[in-house]
XYZ file of N, CA and C in Angstrom:
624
model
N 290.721 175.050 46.023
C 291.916 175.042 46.865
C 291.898 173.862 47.843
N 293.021 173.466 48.058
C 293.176 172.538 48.997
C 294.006 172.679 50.371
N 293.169 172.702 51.334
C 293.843 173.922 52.701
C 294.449 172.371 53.341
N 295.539 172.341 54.154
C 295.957 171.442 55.413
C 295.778 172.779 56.395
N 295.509 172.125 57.550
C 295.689 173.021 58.843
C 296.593 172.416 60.013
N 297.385 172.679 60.416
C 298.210 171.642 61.136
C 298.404 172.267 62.910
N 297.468 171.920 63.622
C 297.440 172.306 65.061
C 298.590 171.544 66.001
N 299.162 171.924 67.040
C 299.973 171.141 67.718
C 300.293 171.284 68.815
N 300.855 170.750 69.983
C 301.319 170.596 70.751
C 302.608 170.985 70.997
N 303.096 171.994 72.022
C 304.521 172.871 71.866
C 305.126 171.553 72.104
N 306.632 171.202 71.118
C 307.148 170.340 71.068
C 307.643 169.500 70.783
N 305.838 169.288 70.006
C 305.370 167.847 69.409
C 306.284 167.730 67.987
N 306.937 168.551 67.204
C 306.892 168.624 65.765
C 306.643 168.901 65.037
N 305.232 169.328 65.285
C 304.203 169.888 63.930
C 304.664 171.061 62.929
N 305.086 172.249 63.781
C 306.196 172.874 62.893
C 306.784 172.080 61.660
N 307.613 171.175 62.145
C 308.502 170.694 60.909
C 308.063 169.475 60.529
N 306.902 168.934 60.780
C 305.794 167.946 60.050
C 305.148 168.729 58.924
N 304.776 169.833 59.433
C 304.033 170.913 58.342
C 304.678 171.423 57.105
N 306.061 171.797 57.171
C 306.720 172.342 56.236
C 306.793 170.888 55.387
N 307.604 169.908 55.946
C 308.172 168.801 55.200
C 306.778 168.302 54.480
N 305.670 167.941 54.645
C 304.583 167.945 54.022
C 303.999 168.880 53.084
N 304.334 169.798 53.360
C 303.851 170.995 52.204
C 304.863 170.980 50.815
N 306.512 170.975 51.944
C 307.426 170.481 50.328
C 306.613 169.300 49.551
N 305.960 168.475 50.292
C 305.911 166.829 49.398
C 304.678 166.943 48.825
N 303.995 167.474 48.995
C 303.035 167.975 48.285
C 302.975 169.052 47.703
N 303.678 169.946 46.964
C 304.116 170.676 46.814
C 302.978 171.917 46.871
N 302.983 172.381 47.860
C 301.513 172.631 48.332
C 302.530 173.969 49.026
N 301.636 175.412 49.152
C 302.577 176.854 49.966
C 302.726 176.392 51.286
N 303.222 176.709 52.244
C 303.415 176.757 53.906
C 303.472 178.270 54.156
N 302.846 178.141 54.819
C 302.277 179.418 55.916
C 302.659 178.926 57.361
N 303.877 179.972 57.824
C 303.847 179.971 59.288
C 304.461 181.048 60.375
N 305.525 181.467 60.280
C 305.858 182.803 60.890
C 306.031 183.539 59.953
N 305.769 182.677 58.687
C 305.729 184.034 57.311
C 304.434 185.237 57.415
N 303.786 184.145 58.321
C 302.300 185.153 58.350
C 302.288 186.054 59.360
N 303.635 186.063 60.503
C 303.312 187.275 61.226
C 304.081 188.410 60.653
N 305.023 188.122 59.360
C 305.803 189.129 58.509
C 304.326 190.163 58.010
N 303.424 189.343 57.759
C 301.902 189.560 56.441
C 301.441 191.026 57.671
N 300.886 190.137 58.341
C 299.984 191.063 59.433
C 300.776 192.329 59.799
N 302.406 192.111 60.295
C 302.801 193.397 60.724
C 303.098 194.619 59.596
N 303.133 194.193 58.671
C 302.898 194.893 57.137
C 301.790 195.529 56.743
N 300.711 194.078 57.573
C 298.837 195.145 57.271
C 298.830 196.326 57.843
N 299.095 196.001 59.494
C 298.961 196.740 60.332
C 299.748 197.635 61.111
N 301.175 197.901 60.349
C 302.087 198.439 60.863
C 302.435 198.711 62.348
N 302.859 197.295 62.681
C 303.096 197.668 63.535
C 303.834 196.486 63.603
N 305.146 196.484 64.897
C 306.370 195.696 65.194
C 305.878 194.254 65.188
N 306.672 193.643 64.537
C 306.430 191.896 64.360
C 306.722 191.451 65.473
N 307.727 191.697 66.788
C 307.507 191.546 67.956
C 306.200 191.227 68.903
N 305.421 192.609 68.383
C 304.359 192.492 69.105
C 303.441 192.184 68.435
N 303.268 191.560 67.411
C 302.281 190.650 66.658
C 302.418 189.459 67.011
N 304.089 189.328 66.775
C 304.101 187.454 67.468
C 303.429 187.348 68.660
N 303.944 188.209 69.678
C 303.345 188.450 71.251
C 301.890 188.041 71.346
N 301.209 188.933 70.221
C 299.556 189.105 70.652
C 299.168 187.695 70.146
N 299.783 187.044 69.102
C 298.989 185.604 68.389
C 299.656 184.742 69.340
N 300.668 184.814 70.310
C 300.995 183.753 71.084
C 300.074 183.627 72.761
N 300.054 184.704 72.694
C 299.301 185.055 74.475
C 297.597 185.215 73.253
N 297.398 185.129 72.893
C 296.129 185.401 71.861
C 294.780 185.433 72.624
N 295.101 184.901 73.710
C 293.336 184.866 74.626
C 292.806 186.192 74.861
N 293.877 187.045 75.277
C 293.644 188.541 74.794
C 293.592 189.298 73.576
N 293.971 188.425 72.606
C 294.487 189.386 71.631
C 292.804 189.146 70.601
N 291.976 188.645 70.704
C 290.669 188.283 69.661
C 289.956 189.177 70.407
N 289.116 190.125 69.656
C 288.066 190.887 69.535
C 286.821 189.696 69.802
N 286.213 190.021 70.737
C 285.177 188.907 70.842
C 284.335 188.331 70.004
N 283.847 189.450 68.808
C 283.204 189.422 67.724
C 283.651 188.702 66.778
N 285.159 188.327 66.450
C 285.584 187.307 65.956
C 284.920 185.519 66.293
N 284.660 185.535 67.360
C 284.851 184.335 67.644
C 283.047 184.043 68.196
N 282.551 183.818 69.293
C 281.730 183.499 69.984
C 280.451 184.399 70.335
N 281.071 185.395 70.812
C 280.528 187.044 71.426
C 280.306 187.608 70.286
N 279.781 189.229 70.844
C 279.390 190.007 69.890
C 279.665 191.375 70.787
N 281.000 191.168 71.483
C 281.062 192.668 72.108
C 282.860 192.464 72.181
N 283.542 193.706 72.576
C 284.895 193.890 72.429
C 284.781 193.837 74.134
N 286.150 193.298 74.799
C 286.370 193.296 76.068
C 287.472 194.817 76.250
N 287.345 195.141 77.261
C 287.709 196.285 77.541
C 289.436 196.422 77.939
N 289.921 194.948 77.582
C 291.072 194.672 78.556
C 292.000 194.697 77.222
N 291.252 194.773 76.202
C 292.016 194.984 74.491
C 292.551 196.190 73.934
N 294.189 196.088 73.444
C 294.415 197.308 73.280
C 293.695 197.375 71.742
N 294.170 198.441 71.130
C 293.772 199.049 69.540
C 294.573 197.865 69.143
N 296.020 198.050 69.389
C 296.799 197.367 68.708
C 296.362 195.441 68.561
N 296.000 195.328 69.829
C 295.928 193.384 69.524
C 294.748 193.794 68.880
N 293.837 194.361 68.746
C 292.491 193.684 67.910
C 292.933 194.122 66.449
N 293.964 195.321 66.350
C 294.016 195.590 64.907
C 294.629 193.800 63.872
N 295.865 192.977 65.138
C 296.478 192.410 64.929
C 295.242 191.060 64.851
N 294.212 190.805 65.678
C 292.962 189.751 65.324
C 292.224 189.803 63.698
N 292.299 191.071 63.747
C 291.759 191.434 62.246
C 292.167 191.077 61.465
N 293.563 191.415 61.349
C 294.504 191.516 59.902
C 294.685 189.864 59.986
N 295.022 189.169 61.121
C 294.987 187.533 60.716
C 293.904 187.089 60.346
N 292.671 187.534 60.812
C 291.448 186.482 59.728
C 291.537 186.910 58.185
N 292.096 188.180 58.091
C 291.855 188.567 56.522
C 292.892 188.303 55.746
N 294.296 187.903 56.437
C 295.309 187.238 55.677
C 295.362 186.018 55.841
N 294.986 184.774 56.587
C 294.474 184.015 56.389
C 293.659 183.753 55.381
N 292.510 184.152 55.292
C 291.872 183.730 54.028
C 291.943 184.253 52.719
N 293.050 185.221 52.759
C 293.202 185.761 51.326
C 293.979 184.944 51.170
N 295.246 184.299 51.969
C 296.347 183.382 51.443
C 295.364 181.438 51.039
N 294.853 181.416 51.806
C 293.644 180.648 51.408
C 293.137 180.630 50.044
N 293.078 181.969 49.312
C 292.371 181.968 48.139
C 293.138 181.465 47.732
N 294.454 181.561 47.561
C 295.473 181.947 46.484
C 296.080 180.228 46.127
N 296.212 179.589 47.118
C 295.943 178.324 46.170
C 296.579 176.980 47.353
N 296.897 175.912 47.214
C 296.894 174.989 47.885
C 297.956 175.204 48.708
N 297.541 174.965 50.308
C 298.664 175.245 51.153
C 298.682 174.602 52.359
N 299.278 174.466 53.353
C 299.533 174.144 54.498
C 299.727 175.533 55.342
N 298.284 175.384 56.959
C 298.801 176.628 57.918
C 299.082 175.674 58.965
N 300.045 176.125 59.886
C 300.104 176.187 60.856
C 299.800 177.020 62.261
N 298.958 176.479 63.238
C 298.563 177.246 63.966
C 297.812 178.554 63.741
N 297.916 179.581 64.263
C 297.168 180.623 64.122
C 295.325 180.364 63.854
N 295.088 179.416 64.519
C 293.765 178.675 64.806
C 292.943 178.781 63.711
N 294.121 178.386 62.424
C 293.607 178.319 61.022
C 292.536 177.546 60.950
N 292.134 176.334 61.418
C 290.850 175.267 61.448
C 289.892 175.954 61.732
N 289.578 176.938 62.331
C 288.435 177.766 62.813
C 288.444 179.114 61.940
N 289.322 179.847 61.512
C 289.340 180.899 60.718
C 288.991 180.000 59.561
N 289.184 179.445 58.804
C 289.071 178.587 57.265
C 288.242 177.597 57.146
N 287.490 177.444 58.534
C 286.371 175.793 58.292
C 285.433 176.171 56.708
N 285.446 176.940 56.361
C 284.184 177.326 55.346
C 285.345 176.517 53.930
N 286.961 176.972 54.051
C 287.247 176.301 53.206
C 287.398 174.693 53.050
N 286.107 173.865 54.132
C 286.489 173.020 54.238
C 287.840 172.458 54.411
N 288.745 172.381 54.954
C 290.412 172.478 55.097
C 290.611 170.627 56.238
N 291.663 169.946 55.450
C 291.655 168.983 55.932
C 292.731 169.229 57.391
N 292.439 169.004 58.561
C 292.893 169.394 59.885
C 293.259 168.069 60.704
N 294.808 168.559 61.196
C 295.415 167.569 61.820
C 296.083 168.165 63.216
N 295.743 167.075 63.984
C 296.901 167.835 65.223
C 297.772 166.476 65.377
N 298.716 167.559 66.004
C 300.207 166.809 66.244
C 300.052 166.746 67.738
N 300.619 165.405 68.344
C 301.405 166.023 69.639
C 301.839 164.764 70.159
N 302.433 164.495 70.875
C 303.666 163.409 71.594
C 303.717 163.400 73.091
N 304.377 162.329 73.735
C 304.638 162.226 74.975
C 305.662 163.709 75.633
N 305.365 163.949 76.889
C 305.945 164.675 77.269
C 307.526 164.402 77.020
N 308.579 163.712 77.355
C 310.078 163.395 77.248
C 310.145 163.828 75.637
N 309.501 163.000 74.868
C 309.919 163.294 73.273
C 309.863 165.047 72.863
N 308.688 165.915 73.935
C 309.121 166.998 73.784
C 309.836 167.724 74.352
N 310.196 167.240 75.855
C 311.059 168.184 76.045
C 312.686 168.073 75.359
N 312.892 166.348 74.967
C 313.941 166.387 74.302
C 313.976 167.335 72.659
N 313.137 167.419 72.378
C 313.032 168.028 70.848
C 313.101 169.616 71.126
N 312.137 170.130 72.188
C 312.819 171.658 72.592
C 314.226 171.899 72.728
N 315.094 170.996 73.445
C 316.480 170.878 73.978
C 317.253 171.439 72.718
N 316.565 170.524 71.528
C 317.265 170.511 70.334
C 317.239 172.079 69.440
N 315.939 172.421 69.573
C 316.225 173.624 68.349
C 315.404 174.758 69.292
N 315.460 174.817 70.505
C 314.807 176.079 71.353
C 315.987 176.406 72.234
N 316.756 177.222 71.856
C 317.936 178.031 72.648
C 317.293 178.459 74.264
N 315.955 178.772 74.555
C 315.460 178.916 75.864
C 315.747 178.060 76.514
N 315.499 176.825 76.243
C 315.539 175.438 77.068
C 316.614 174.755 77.334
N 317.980 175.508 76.898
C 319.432 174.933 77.559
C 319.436 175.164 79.432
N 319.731 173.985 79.616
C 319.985 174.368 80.986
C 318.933 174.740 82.249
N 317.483 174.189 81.354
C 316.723 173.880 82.197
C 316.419 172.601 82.849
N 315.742 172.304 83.535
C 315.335 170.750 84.565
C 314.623 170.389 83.705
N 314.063 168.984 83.846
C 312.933 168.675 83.145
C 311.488 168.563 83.644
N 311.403 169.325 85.144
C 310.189 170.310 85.447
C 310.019 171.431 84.940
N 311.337 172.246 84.646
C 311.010 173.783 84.384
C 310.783 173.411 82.851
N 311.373 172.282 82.116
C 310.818 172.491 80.580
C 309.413 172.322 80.694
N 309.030 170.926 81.310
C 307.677 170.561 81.767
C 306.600 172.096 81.636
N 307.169 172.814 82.501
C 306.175 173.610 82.948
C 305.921 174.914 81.649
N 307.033 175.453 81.328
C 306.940 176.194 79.772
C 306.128 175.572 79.029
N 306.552 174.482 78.370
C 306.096 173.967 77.184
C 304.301 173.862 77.869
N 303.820 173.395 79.088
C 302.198 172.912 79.069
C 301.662 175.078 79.283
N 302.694 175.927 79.614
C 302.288 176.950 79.625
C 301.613 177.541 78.309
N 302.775 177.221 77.408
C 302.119 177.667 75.691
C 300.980 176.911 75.121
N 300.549 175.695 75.404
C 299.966 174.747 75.184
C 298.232 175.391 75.842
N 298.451 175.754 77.041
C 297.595 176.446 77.594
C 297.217 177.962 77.054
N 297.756 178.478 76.532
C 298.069 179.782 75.848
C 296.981 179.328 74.356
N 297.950 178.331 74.108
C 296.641 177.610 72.387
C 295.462 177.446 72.617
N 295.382 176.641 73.853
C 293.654 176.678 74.011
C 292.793 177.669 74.523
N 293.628 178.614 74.841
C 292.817 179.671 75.240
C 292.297 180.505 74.135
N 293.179 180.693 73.490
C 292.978 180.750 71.934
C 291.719 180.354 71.148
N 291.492 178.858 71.029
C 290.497 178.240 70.755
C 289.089 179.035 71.116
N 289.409 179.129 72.515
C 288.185 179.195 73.424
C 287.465 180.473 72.979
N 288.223 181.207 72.436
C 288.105 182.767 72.365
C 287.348 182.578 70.905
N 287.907 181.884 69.914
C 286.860 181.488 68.408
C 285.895 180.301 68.395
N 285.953 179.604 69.280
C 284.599 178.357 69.344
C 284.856 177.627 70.318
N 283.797 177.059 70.538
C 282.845 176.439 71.616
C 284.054 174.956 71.767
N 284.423 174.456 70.376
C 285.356 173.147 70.623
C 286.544 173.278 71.123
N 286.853 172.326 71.851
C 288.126 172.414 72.648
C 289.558 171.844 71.671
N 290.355 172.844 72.243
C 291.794 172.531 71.505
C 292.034 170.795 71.990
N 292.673 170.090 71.004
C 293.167 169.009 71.118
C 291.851 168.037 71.430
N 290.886 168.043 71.250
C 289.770 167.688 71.101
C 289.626 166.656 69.931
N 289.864 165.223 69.634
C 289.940 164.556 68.724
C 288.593 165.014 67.669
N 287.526 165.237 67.831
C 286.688 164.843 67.191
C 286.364 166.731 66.546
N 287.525 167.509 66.831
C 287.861 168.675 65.861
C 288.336 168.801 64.329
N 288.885 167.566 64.461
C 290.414 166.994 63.698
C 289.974 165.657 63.050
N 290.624 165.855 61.744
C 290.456 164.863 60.847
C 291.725 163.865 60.960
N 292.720 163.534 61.792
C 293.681 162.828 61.749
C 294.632 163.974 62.846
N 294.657 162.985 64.245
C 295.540 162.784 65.326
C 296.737 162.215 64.639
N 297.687 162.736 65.236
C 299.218 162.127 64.714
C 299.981 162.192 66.146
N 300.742 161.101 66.434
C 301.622 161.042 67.508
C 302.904 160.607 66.997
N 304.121 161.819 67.047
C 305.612 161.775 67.214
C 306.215 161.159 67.933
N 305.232 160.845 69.008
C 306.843 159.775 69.924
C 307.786 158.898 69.393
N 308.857 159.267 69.870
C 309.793 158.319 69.575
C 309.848 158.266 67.717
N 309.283 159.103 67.227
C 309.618 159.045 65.970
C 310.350 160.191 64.843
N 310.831 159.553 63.926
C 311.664 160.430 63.012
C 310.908 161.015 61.983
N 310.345 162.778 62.259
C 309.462 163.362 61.671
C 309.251 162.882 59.894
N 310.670 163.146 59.686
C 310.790 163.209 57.832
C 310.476 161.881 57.186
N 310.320 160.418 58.225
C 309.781 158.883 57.876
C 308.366 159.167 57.625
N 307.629 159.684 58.576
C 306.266 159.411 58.527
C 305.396 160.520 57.401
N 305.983 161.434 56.787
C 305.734 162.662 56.118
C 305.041 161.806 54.839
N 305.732 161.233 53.879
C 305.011 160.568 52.691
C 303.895 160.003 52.816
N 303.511 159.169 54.419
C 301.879 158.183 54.338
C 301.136 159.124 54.579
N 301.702 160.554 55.271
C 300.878 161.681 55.712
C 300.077 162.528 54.059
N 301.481 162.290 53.663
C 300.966 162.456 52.209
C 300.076 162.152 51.365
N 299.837 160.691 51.321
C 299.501 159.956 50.262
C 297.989 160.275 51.272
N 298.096 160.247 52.670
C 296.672 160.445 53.514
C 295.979 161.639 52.696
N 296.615 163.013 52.592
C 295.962 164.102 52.313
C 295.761 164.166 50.750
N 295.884 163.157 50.071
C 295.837 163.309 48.676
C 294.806 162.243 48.851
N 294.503 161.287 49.309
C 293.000 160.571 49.195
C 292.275 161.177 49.781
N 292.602 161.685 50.609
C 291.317 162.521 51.623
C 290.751 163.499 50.730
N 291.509 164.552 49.887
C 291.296 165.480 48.813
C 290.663 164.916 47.645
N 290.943 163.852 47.096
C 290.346 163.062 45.975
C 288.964 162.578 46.713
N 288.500 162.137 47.626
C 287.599 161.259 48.088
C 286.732 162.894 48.181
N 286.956 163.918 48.532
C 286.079 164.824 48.359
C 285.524 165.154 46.988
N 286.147 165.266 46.301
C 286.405 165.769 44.727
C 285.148 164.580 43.852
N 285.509 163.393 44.535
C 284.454 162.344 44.000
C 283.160 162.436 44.891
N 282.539 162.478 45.793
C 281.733 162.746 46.274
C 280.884 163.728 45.432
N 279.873 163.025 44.955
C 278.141 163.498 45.081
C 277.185 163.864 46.122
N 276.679 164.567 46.563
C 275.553 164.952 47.044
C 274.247 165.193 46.502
């Protein structure tokens, strides 16, 4: 199998860097399809699945990640919801070449070796790109977007922190930094391409 993992910056694009790359490679995308998966494992409201994988610093069973004990501040429900994402994660993993987004797929899937990219851009390029397809952000300042968007951003790395020791947005996590500024997502998608198809071949040839 051939995994992409696509980490990002609220804002930045990566969302729709990820899909448009997965079409061109014609490779599955995984992304809020996977909180449909989990609330199906675990019956329980996709509301509060999105909730627990977005605020997520609470939502990981410690034993997932670093620790080896459950914090007391966890309901049933978020750890049922930590669970069911490492195990649909890597079952969708088995199943054959794909692109995830987020859901701190680089750390759930490192074993599938998975080629990992983060996205992210100047602040203006995101708050203009929220403006565009985030109905929240009509009619805010460009402090109060400021301050949302580095809120979720903070929310991701807490995330991180909760499954390993490396820090979110941490270049040397990541096999290829990508910066959107000022640029038109669907231009740069094909060299991204032709990147993850040598990167995949250059493994494939490799001896040890």
């Amino acid at each position: 199998m051939r995994i992409i993992t696509v980490s990002r910056e609220y804002g930045s694009g990566g969302r729709e860097l990820a899909e448009k790359l997965a079409e061109k490679l014609d490779f599955k995308y995984y992304d809020k399809n996977i909180i449909t998966e989990i609330a199906l494992k675990t019956n329980l409201d996709e509301a509060f699945v999105g909730n627990n994988l977005e605020k997520s610093a609470k939502a990981f069973p410690s034993h997932l990640g670093r620790g080896s004990y459950y914090s007391p501040i966890l309901s049933q429900g978020a750890i049922k919801v930590a669970v069911a994402q490492r195990e649909i994660l890597r079952s969708l993993a088995n199943s054959g070449d794909a692109v995830f987004v987020g859901r701190a797929a680089d750390i759930i899937l490192s074993d599938f070796a998975p080629l990992n990219f983060f996205v992210y851009s100047d602040m203006a390029s995101r708050i203009a790109r929220c403006r565009k397809v985030v109905p929240e952000f009509e009619g805010l300042t460009d402090r109060q977007a400021e301050k949302n968007i580095l809120r979720v951003d903070k929310e991701r790395a807490k995330c991180r922190e909760m499954l390993s020791e490396t820090k979110w947005g941490d270049r040397s996590c990541y096999h290829l930094m990508i910066s959107t500024s000022g640029l038109n997502i669907a231009d740069i998608v094909p060299a991204l391409a032709d990147y993850a198809l040598e990167w995949f071949n250059g493994k494939t040839d490799t001896t040890f």
